Each structure stands twice: as structure tokens, then as C-alpha cells.
Tab-separated table of C-alpha atoms in Angstrom:
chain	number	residue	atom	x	y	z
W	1	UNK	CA	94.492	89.089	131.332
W	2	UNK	CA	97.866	89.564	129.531
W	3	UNK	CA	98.051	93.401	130.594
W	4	UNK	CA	100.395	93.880	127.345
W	5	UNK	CA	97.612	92.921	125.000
W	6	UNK	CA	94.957	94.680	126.943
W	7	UNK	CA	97.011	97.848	125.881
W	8	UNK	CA	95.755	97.205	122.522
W	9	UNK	CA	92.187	97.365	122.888
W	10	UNK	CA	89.649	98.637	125.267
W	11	UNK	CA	86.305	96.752	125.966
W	12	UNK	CA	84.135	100.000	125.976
W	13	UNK	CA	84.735	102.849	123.574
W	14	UNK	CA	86.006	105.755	126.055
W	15	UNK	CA	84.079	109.104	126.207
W	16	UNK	CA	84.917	111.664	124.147
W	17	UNK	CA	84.925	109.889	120.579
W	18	UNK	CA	83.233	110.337	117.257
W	19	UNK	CA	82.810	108.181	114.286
W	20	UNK	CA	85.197	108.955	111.426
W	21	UNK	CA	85.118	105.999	109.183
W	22	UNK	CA	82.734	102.846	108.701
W	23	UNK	CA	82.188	100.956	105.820
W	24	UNK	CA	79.696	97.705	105.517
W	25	UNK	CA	80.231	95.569	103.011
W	26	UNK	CA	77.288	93.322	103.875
W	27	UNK	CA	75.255	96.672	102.295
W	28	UNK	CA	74.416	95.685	98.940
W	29	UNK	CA	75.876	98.735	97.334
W	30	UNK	CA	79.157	98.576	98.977
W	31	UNK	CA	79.521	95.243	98.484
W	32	UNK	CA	79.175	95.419	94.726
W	33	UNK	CA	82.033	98.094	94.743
W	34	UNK	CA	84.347	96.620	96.533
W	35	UNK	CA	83.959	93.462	94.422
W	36	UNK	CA	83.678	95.103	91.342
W	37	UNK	CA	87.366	97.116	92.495
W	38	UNK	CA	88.644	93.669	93.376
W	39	UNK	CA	87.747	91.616	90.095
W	40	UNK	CA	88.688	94.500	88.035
W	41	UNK	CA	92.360	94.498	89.683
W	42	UNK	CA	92.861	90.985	89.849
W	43	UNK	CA	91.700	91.202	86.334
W	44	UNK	CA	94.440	93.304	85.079
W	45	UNK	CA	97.312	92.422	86.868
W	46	UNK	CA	96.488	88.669	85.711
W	47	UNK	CA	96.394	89.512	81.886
W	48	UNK	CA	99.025	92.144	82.455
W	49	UNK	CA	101.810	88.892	83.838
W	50	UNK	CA	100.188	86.439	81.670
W	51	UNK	CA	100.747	88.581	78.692
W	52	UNK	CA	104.428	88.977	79.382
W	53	UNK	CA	104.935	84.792	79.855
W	54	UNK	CA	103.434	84.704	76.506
W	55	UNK	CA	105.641	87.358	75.271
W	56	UNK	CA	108.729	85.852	76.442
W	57	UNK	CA	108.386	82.018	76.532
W	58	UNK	CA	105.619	81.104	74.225
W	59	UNK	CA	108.136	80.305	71.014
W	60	UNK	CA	109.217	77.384	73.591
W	61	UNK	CA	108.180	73.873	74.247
W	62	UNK	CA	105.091	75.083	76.545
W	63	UNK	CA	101.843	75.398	75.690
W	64	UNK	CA	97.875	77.117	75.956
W	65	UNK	CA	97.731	73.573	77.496
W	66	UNK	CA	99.551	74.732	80.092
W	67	UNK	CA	98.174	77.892	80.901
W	68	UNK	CA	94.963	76.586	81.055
W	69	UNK	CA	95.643	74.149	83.524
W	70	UNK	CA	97.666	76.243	85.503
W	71	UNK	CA	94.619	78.798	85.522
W	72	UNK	CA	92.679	75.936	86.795
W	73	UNK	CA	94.987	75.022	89.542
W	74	UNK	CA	95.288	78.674	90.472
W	75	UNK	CA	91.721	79.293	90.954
W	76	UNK	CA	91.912	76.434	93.216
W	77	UNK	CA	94.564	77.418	94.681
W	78	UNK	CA	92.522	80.713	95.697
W	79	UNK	CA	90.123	79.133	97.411
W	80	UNK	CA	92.978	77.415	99.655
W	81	UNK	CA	94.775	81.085	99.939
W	82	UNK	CA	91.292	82.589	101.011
W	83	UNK	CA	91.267	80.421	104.014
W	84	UNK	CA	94.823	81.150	104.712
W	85	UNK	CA	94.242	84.931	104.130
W	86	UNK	CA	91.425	85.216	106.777
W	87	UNK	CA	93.415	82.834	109.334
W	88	UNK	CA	96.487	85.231	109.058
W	89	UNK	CA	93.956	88.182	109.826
W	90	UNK	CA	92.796	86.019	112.728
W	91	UNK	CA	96.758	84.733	114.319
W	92	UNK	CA	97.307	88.728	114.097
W	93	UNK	CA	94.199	89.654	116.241
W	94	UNK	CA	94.891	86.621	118.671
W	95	UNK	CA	98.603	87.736	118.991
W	96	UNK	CA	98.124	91.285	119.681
W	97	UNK	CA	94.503	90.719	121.522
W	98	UNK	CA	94.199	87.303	122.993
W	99	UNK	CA	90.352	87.716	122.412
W	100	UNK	CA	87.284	85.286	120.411
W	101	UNK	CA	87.488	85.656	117.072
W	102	UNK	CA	84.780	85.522	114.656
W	103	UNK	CA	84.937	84.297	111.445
W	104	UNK	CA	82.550	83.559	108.625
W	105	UNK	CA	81.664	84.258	105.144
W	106	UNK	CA	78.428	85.960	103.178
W	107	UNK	CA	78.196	86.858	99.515
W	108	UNK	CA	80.167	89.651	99.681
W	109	UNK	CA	83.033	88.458	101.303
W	110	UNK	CA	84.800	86.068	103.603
W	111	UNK	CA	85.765	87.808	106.583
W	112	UNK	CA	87.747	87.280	110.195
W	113	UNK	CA	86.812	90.234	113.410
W	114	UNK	CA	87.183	90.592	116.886
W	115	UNK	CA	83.626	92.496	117.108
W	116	UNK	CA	83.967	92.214	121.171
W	117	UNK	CA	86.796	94.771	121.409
W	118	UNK	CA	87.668	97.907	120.220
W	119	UNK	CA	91.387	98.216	118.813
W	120	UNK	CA	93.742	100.431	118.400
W	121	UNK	CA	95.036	101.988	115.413
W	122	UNK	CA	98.597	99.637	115.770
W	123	UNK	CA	96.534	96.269	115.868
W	124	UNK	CA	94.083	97.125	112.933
W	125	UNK	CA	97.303	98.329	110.728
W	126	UNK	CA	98.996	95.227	112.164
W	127	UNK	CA	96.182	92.566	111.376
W	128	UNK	CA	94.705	94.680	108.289
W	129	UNK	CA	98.011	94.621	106.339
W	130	UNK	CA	99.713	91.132	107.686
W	131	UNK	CA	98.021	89.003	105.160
W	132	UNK	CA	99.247	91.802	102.144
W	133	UNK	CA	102.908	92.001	103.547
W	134	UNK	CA	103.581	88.672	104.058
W	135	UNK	CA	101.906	87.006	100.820
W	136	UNK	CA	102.829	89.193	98.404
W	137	UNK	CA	106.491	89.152	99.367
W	138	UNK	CA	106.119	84.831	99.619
W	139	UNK	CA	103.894	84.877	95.604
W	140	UNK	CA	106.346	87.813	94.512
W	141	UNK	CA	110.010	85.360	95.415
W	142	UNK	CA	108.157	82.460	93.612
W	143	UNK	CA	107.013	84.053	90.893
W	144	UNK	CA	110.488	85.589	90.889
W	145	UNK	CA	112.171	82.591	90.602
W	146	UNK	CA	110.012	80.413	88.275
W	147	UNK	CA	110.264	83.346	85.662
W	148	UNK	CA	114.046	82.721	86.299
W	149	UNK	CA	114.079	79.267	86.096
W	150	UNK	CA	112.297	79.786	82.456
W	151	UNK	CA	114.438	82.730	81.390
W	152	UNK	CA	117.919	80.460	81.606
W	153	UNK	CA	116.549	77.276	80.895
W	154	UNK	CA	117.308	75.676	83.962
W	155	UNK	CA	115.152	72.653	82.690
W	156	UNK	CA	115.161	71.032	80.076
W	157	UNK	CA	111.118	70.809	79.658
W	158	UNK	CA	108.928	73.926	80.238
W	159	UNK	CA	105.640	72.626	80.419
W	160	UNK	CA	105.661	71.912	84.533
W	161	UNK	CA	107.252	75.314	85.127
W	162	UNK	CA	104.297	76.810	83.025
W	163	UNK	CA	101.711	74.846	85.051
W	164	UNK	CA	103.389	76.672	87.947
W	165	UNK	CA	104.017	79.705	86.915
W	166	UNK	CA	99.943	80.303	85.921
W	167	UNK	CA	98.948	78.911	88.669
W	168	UNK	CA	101.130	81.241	91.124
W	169	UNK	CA	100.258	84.341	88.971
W	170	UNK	CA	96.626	82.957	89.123
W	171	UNK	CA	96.684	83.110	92.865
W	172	UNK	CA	98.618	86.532	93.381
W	173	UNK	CA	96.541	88.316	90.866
W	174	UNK	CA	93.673	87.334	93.289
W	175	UNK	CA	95.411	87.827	96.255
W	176	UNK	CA	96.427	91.420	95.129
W	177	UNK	CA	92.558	92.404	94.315
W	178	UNK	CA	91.835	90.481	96.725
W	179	UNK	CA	93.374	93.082	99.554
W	180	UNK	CA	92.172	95.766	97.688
W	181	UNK	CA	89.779	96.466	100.698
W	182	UNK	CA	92.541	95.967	103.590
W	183	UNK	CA	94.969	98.175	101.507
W	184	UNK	CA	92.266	100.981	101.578
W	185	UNK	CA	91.899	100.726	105.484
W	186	UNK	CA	95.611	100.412	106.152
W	187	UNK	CA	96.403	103.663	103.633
W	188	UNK	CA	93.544	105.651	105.955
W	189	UNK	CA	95.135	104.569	108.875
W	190	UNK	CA	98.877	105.600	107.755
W	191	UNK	CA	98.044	108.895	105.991
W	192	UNK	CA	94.597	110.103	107.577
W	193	UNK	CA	93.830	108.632	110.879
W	194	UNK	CA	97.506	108.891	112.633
W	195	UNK	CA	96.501	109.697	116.060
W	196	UNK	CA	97.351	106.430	118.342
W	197	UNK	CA	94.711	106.757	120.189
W	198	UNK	CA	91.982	106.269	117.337
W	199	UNK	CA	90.025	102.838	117.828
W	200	UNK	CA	88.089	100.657	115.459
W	201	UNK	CA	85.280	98.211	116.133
W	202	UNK	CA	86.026	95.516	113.168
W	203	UNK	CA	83.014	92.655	113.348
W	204	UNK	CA	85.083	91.408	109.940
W	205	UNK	CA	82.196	92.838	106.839
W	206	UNK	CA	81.726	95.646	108.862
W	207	UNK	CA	84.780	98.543	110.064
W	208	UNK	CA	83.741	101.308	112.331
W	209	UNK	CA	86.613	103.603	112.851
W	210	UNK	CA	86.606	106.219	116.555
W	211	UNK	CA	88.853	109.303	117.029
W	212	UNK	CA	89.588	111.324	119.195
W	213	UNK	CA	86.891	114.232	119.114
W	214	UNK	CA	87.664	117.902	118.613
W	215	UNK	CA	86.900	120.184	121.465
W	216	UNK	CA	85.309	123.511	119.730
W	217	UNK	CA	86.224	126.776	121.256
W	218	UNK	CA	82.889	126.815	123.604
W	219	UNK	CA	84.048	123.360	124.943
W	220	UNK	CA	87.961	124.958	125.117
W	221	UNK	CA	86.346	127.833	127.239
């Protein structure tokens, strides 16, 4: 075994720890809330850049042709990005772990775990936030520069750039809500859970987060 990546796990959960954190979102319940979260953010922030294209660029030669099939090759595009998104999750468990994977997908979500191994707080930040970081900041610079290309009229005919542009905004829109869940785990793990000791047991639907527990002043004595 790679002793490096062992340092990031542990097989058994060590004595002394307490449950602080799990969610489930193969629980009916949960799983309608985190969907309903997600839907309702993709929602927004779709309309939200969709209404500033229009706003800007719909005097032009482009058209509600356009948008709609740029809409349509956005949603497909999702479906490719979901696969991606869970795969990313996956390269950053095998990189910092080396362990089996388990992927899969129910009606609540599509989901990647290592539910072998318990992690520490580093390699769930690490593989909870990778597919966040790194596809926002890759959707963000093309979205960037296909508004730019429209603004200054780099082409001649809009109509392709439109396609694009819908399609892109399609995809990060549903990317964004999309991460809604890992964005929840990695803001517990930054601002409530800090100890580097504190594990987590992540099957992929299902988190289970360990700390440390407190001694009380009988167990002190």
C-alpha cells in the first residue's frame, strides 16, 4: 500500500469518535430537498444569464431559434457533464486513496463513494469540491469569452455563437445547482468541522461525518 495515501484514510473508524453530520439522500424527504434546492438554483441563475443575452444581443441577427436549440444542446450537454462530474469525484478519491470506487445512480441522484474507507477531512474537501473548482472556472472562461466574442462583433453572423452561448449557460446553470449539495459539505467542512482529524464514511447518496469526541469533565478526571 502507497503509505502516503493510506495517510488519508483509515479502514476502521478509531475509538473515541461520534457522529456529527450524515445526510441520505436516498431518504425520500431529503432527496426531494436537495433536488428541489438544486432545480430552483439552476433555475435562476439560467433565466438570470439568459435574460441578460437577450438584453444585450437580441436587436442582432440571432434569434429564439437559437436559444432554443442551444437549450436543447445544453440539456444534452448535462447529461455528458453529469458523467464527467461524478468521474472527477472518482480520479480525486483514486488519487488521494488508491481504493474501489463505487459508482451508480438512483432517483435522487447520480453519485461516486469510496464506502470501504473512512477519509479524512483533506480528501472529502479535496474530492467534494474538485468537480465545483475546476468546472466552474473551465464554463465561467467560455462563457467569458463567447459573451466577448458577441459584445465586439468578432463575427460577422451571431446565430452559431448564440447556439453556444445557451448551450454553455445551459450546462453551467446545471452544473452550479447541480453542486449545490457538495458546496454544502465542503462549507461544513471549512467553517464547522476544521479539526484534521475528523473522518467521513461517503458510500456516494449517503455522507456520514466522525469527530473527534469531547471528553466531559468526569472523563478529564
Amino acid at each position: 500500500m502507497n503509505t502516503k495515501k493510506s495517510k488519508n484514510f483509515e479502514r476502521e473508524l478509531p475509538e473515541g469518535y461520534e457522529i456529527v453530520f450524515h445526510i441520505d439522500a436516498k431518504k425520500k424527504k431529503t432527496g426531494i430537498i436537495l433536488n428541489s434546492v438544486a432545480f430552483a438554483i439552476s433555475f435562476a441563475l439560467g433565466i438570470a444569464m439568459l435574460s441578460v443575452y437577450i438584453v444585450a444581443f437580441m436587436n442582432r441577427e440571432s434569434s429564439y431559434f437559437g436559444i432554443l436549440l442551444g437549450l436543447l444542446i445544453g440539456e444534452i450537454g448535462t447529461l455528458v457533464y453529469l458523467v464527467v462530474h461524478e468521474l472527477t469525484h472518482g480520479a480525486a478519491y483514486k488519487i488521494l486513496t488508491g481504493e474501489k470506487l463505487s459508482f451508480g445512480l438512483n432517483w435522487s441522484c447520480a453519485f461516486c463513494g469510496v464506502p470501504n474507507i473512512y477519509v479524512y477531512r483533506k480528501s472529502l474537501l479535496i474530492a467534494c469540491l474538485a468537480p465545483f473548482v475546476i468546472y466552474t472556472a473551465i464554463l465561467s472562461a467560455s462563457i467569458g469569452i463567447c459573451f466577448a466574442l458577441l459584445a465586439f462583433k468578432v463575427v460577422e453572423s451571431t446565430f452559431s455563437l448564440t447556439v453556444i452561448y445557451t448551450a454553455l449557460c445551459t450546462v453551467f446553470a446545471m452544473h452550479v445547482g447541480g453542486c449545490s449539495g457538495d458546496v454544502f459539505v465542503g462549507y461544513l467542512l471549512l467553517f464547522k468541522f476544521k479539526d484534521k482529524n475528523v473522518l467521513a464514511r461517503d458510500t456516494g447518496p449517503e455522507q456520514i461525518i466522525y469527530a473527534v469526541k469531547k471528553q466531559t469533565n468526569e472523563e478529564k478526571i
